[in-house]
Amino acid sequence: QQPVQSPQAVILREGEDAVINCSSSKALYSVHWYRQKHGEAPVFLMILLKGGEQKGHEKISASFNEKKQQSSLYLTASQLSYSGTYFCGTERGGSFNDYKLSFGAGTTVTVRA
Amino acid sequence: DTGVSQDPRHKITKRGQNVTFRCDPISEHNRLYWYRQTLGQGPEFLTYFQNEAQLEKSRLLSDRFSAERPKGSFSTLEIQRTEQGDSAMYLCASSSFETQYFGPGTRLLVL
């Protein structure tokens, strides 16, 4: 039930792009993306509901492929502040009343100057 | 706009002791969630409340864990007879609709 994230880690230079993938074996209703810096709480980035809508947050955007039960997070023109661990949290299809999330193991992003 | 707050931020206890954590959600949020996070892993769902009602508990939550949310405001999570395996970050989140906002967490170390 826990979604699978890939890659586990990525190292970027400032200005480079990266893609983080999140896939589930279960039908999904929504996918939530968070970024967590060391010792801090996860910070909400965006939510995608089934329907394949793509959303954006500054130079970070995401898509949700409902048929494949996959979501991708796109980091464009990365900045030093993008460093951290990115988690996807998934809500199963049909669970419309609790928004209980299952989180992947995370992708650690390191952006270097 | 104050966010989710948790107290204490750090707790060191000896095996077998009881500990209690507190979470204060964002004031207008009616849902409150508890998660546990261990090193290198994502948050793991423990339980959640809608107002004062506890609607679901994870099967991973043993009988030593209990949570309350009296009057639908703050919540407490108690762990009885702590074990070394309970060492983790305990995160609280609140929401009014889909988006969950996390607190800073309570880091528990059981010696």
Short mmCIF file of C-alpha atoms in Angstrom, two decimals:
data_model
loop_
_atom_site.label_atom_id
_atom_site.label_comp_id
_atom_site.label_asym_id
_atom_site.label_seq_id
_atom_site.Cartn_x
_atom_site.Cartn_y
_atom_site.Cartn_z
CA GLN A 1 0.00 0.00 0.00
CA GLN A 2 2.94 2.33 0.56
CA PRO A 3 3.78 4.17 -2.69
CA VAL A 4 7.18 3.66 -4.27
CA GLN A 5 9.35 6.68 -4.96
CA SER A 6 12.26 6.92 -7.35
CA PRO A 7 15.04 7.81 -7.40
CA GLN A 8 16.08 7.48 -3.76
CA ALA A 9 18.47 10.40 -4.10
CA VAL A 10 19.54 12.95 -6.66
CA ILE A 11 22.33 15.52 -6.73
CA LEU A 12 21.90 18.64 -8.83
CA ARG A 13 23.79 21.79 -9.63
CA GLU A 14 21.90 25.04 -9.37
CA GLY A 15 19.79 25.58 -12.46
CA GLU A 16 19.46 21.89 -13.36
CA ASP A 17 16.17 20.03 -13.60
CA ALA A 18 15.01 16.82 -11.92
CA VAL A 19 12.01 14.52 -11.89
CA ILE A 20 10.81 12.52 -8.90
CA ASN A 21 8.36 9.69 -9.47
CA CYS A 22 5.75 8.18 -7.18
CA SER A 23 3.79 5.05 -8.08
CA SER A 24 1.13 3.01 -6.35
CA SER A 25 -0.32 -0.44 -6.89
CA LYS A 26 -3.71 0.79 -5.63
CA ALA A 27 -6.26 3.06 -7.27
CA LEU A 28 -5.65 6.57 -6.06
CA TYR A 29 -7.92 9.50 -5.34
CA SER A 30 -5.20 12.04 -4.70
CA VAL A 31 -1.47 12.55 -4.42
CA HIS A 32 0.11 15.04 -2.01
CA TRP A 33 3.69 16.27 -2.26
CA TYR A 34 5.74 17.51 0.69
CA ARG A 35 9.30 18.69 1.20
CA GLN A 36 11.10 18.09 4.49
CA LYS A 37 14.38 19.63 5.54
CA HIS A 38 16.51 17.96 8.18
CA GLY A 39 14.98 18.24 11.64
CA GLU A 40 11.92 20.11 10.41
CA ALA A 41 8.30 19.29 9.69
CA PRO A 42 7.17 18.27 6.20
CA VAL A 43 5.99 21.32 4.28
CA PHE A 44 3.06 21.01 1.91
CA LEU A 45 3.87 21.70 -1.75
CA MET A 46 0.79 20.68 -3.71
CA ILE A 47 -2.07 18.24 -4.09
CA LEU A 48 -3.25 16.52 -7.24
CA LEU A 49 -6.69 15.00 -7.52
CA LYS A 50 -7.60 12.24 -9.93
CA GLY A 51 -8.19 13.62 -13.38
CA GLY A 52 -4.57 14.09 -14.42
CA GLU A 53 -4.47 17.79 -13.60
CA GLN A 54 -1.02 19.32 -13.49
CA LYS A 55 -0.31 21.88 -10.82
CA GLY A 56 2.55 24.21 -10.16
CA HIS A 57 4.26 25.92 -7.28
CA GLU A 58 6.92 28.45 -8.32
CA LYS A 59 9.27 26.35 -10.47
CA ILE A 60 8.02 23.10 -9.02
CA SER A 61 5.18 21.37 -10.81
CA ALA A 62 3.58 17.95 -10.72
CA SER A 63 1.36 15.68 -12.74
CA PHE A 64 -0.89 12.75 -11.90
CA ASN A 65 -1.53 9.91 -14.33
CA GLU A 66 -4.68 8.30 -13.00
CA LYS A 67 -4.54 5.33 -15.35
CA LYS A 68 -1.05 4.37 -14.26
CA GLN A 69 -1.51 5.47 -10.63
CA GLN A 70 1.64 7.50 -10.94
CA SER A 71 2.62 11.04 -10.09
CA SER A 72 5.73 12.95 -11.03
CA LEU A 73 7.21 16.03 -9.40
CA TYR A 74 9.25 18.32 -11.65
CA LEU A 75 11.96 20.55 -10.22
CA THR A 76 12.84 23.16 -12.83
CA ALA A 77 15.90 25.41 -12.71
CA SER A 78 16.68 24.15 -9.21
CA GLN A 79 17.71 26.52 -6.46
CA LEU A 80 19.74 25.84 -3.32
CA SER A 81 16.52 26.15 -1.30
CA TYR A 82 15.10 23.10 -3.10
CA SER A 83 17.40 20.80 -1.15
CA GLY A 84 15.57 18.44 1.16
CA THR A 85 13.68 15.19 1.14
CA TYR A 86 10.56 15.02 -1.00
CA PHE A 87 7.71 12.74 -0.01
CA CYS A 88 4.62 11.77 -1.89
CA GLY A 89 1.56 10.91 0.16
CA THR A 90 -1.24 8.99 -1.51
CA GLU A 91 -4.90 8.67 -0.69
CA ARG A 92 -6.64 5.56 -1.92
CA GLY A 93 -9.52 5.82 -4.32
CA GLY A 94 -12.80 5.48 -2.52
CA SER A 95 -11.49 6.87 0.75
CA PHE A 96 -13.16 10.19 0.30
CA ASN A 97 -13.83 10.89 3.93
CA ASP A 98 -10.58 10.57 5.80
CA TYR A 99 -7.75 11.80 3.59
CA LYS A 100 -5.51 9.28 5.34
CA LEU A 101 -2.17 9.37 3.58
CA SER A 102 0.37 6.64 2.90
CA PHE A 103 3.83 8.07 2.35
CA GLY A 104 6.70 6.86 0.24
CA ALA A 105 10.22 6.49 1.64
CA GLY A 106 11.25 9.83 0.17
CA THR A 107 13.69 11.20 -2.37
CA THR A 108 16.63 13.18 -1.05
CA VAL A 109 17.50 16.13 -3.29
CA THR A 110 20.81 17.93 -2.88
CA VAL A 111 21.34 21.11 -4.87
CA ARG A 112 24.90 22.37 -5.05
CA ALA A 113 26.15 25.80 -6.09
CA ASP B 1 -1.89 32.54 11.14
CA THR B 2 -0.36 30.18 13.68
CA GLY B 3 0.51 26.73 12.47
CA VAL B 4 0.33 23.36 14.17
CA SER B 5 2.30 23.27 17.41
CA GLN B 6 3.58 20.27 19.35
CA ASP B 7 4.97 19.91 22.83
CA PRO B 8 7.51 18.84 23.90
CA ARG B 9 9.84 19.03 20.92
CA HIS B 10 12.19 16.45 22.41
CA LYS B 11 11.67 13.73 24.98
CA ILE B 12 14.19 11.29 26.42
CA THR B 13 12.78 8.55 28.61
CA LYS B 14 13.77 5.21 30.04
CA ARG B 15 12.25 1.99 28.82
CA GLY B 16 9.07 1.20 30.70
CA GLN B 17 8.10 4.79 31.44
CA ASN B 18 4.95 6.47 30.15
CA VAL B 19 5.11 9.56 27.95
CA THR B 20 2.47 11.99 26.72
CA PHE B 21 2.68 14.36 23.77
CA ARG B 22 0.44 17.28 22.97
CA CYS B 23 -0.65 18.70 19.63
CA ASP B 24 -2.46 22.00 19.05
CA PRO B 25 -3.91 22.11 15.53
CA ILE B 26 -4.67 25.14 13.40
CA SER B 27 -7.72 26.59 15.09
CA GLU B 28 -10.37 26.13 12.40
CA HIS B 29 -9.25 22.62 11.40
CA ASN B 30 -11.63 19.84 12.36
CA ARG B 31 -9.38 16.92 11.41
CA LEU B 32 -6.27 15.98 13.33
CA TYR B 33 -3.81 13.22 12.47
CA TRP B 34 -0.93 11.51 14.24
CA TYR B 35 1.96 10.03 12.28
CA ARG B 36 5.22 8.39 13.28
CA GLN B 37 8.44 8.85 11.31
CA THR B 38 11.63 6.88 11.72
CA LEU B 39 14.98 7.76 10.20
CA GLY B 40 15.04 7.46 6.44
CA GLN B 41 11.33 6.75 6.14
CA GLY B 42 8.22 8.71 5.33
CA PRO B 43 5.56 9.47 7.93
CA GLU B 44 3.47 6.45 8.92
CA PHE B 45 -0.21 6.91 9.80
CA LEU B 46 -1.18 6.15 13.41
CA THR B 47 -4.65 7.57 14.00
CA TYR B 48 -6.95 10.45 13.17
CA PHE B 49 -9.81 12.46 14.64
CA GLN B 50 -12.68 14.36 13.16
CA ASN B 51 -13.60 16.85 15.83
CA GLU B 52 -13.51 14.83 19.06
CA ALA B 53 -14.25 11.47 17.44
CA GLN B 54 -11.37 9.08 16.82
CA LEU B 55 -12.34 7.56 13.48
CA GLU B 56 -9.47 5.23 12.69
CA LYS B 57 -6.46 3.62 14.31
CA SER B 58 -3.67 1.94 12.42
CA ARG B 59 -3.24 -1.78 13.00
CA LEU B 60 0.36 -0.92 13.77
CA LEU B 61 -0.76 0.94 16.88
CA SER B 62 -0.43 -1.39 19.85
CA ASP B 63 -2.60 -1.25 22.95
CA ARG B 64 0.17 0.74 24.65
CA PHE B 65 -0.75 3.75 22.50
CA SER B 66 -3.79 5.89 23.17
CA ALA B 67 -4.88 9.20 21.76
CA GLU B 68 -7.56 11.66 22.77
CA ARG B 69 -8.97 14.88 21.46
CA PRO B 70 -11.31 16.24 24.12
CA LYS B 71 -13.67 18.96 22.91
CA GLY B 72 -12.27 18.66 19.41
CA SER B 73 -9.40 21.04 20.03
CA PHE B 74 -5.92 19.89 21.12
CA SER B 75 -4.97 16.24 21.12
CA THR B 76 -2.72 14.08 23.28
CA LEU B 77 -0.88 10.91 22.37
CA GLU B 78 0.19 8.69 25.25
CA ILE B 79 2.59 5.79 25.07
CA GLN B 80 2.58 3.46 28.04
CA ARG B 81 5.48 1.18 29.03
CA THR B 82 7.73 2.62 26.33
CA GLU B 83 10.05 0.32 24.40
CA GLN B 84 13.22 1.14 22.49
CA GLY B 85 11.34 0.50 19.26
CA ASP B 86 9.09 3.45 20.06
CA SER B 87 11.98 5.84 19.42
CA ALA B 88 10.88 8.01 16.51
CA MET B 89 9.57 11.41 15.51
CA TYR B 90 5.88 11.77 16.29
CA LEU B 91 4.19 14.17 13.91
CA CYS B 92 0.81 15.79 14.22
CA ALA B 93 -1.07 17.24 11.26
CA SER B 94 -4.36 19.05 10.90
CA SER B 95 -6.68 19.82 8.03
CA SER B 96 -10.07 21.27 7.22
CA PHE B 97 -10.27 19.80 3.73
CA GLU B 98 -7.72 17.86 1.74
CA THR B 99 -4.45 19.52 2.69
CA GLN B 100 -2.71 18.36 5.85
CA TYR B 101 -0.39 20.78 7.60
CA PHE B 102 2.26 19.25 9.83
CA GLY B 103 3.60 20.40 13.15
CA PRO B 104 7.31 20.38 14.02
CA GLY B 105 7.07 16.98 15.70
CA THR B 106 8.16 15.48 18.99
CA ARG B 107 11.35 13.47 18.84
CA LEU B 108 11.23 10.58 21.30
CA LEU B 109 14.29 8.65 22.41
CA VAL B 110 13.76 5.61 24.61
CA LEU B 111 16.88 4.46 26.43
#
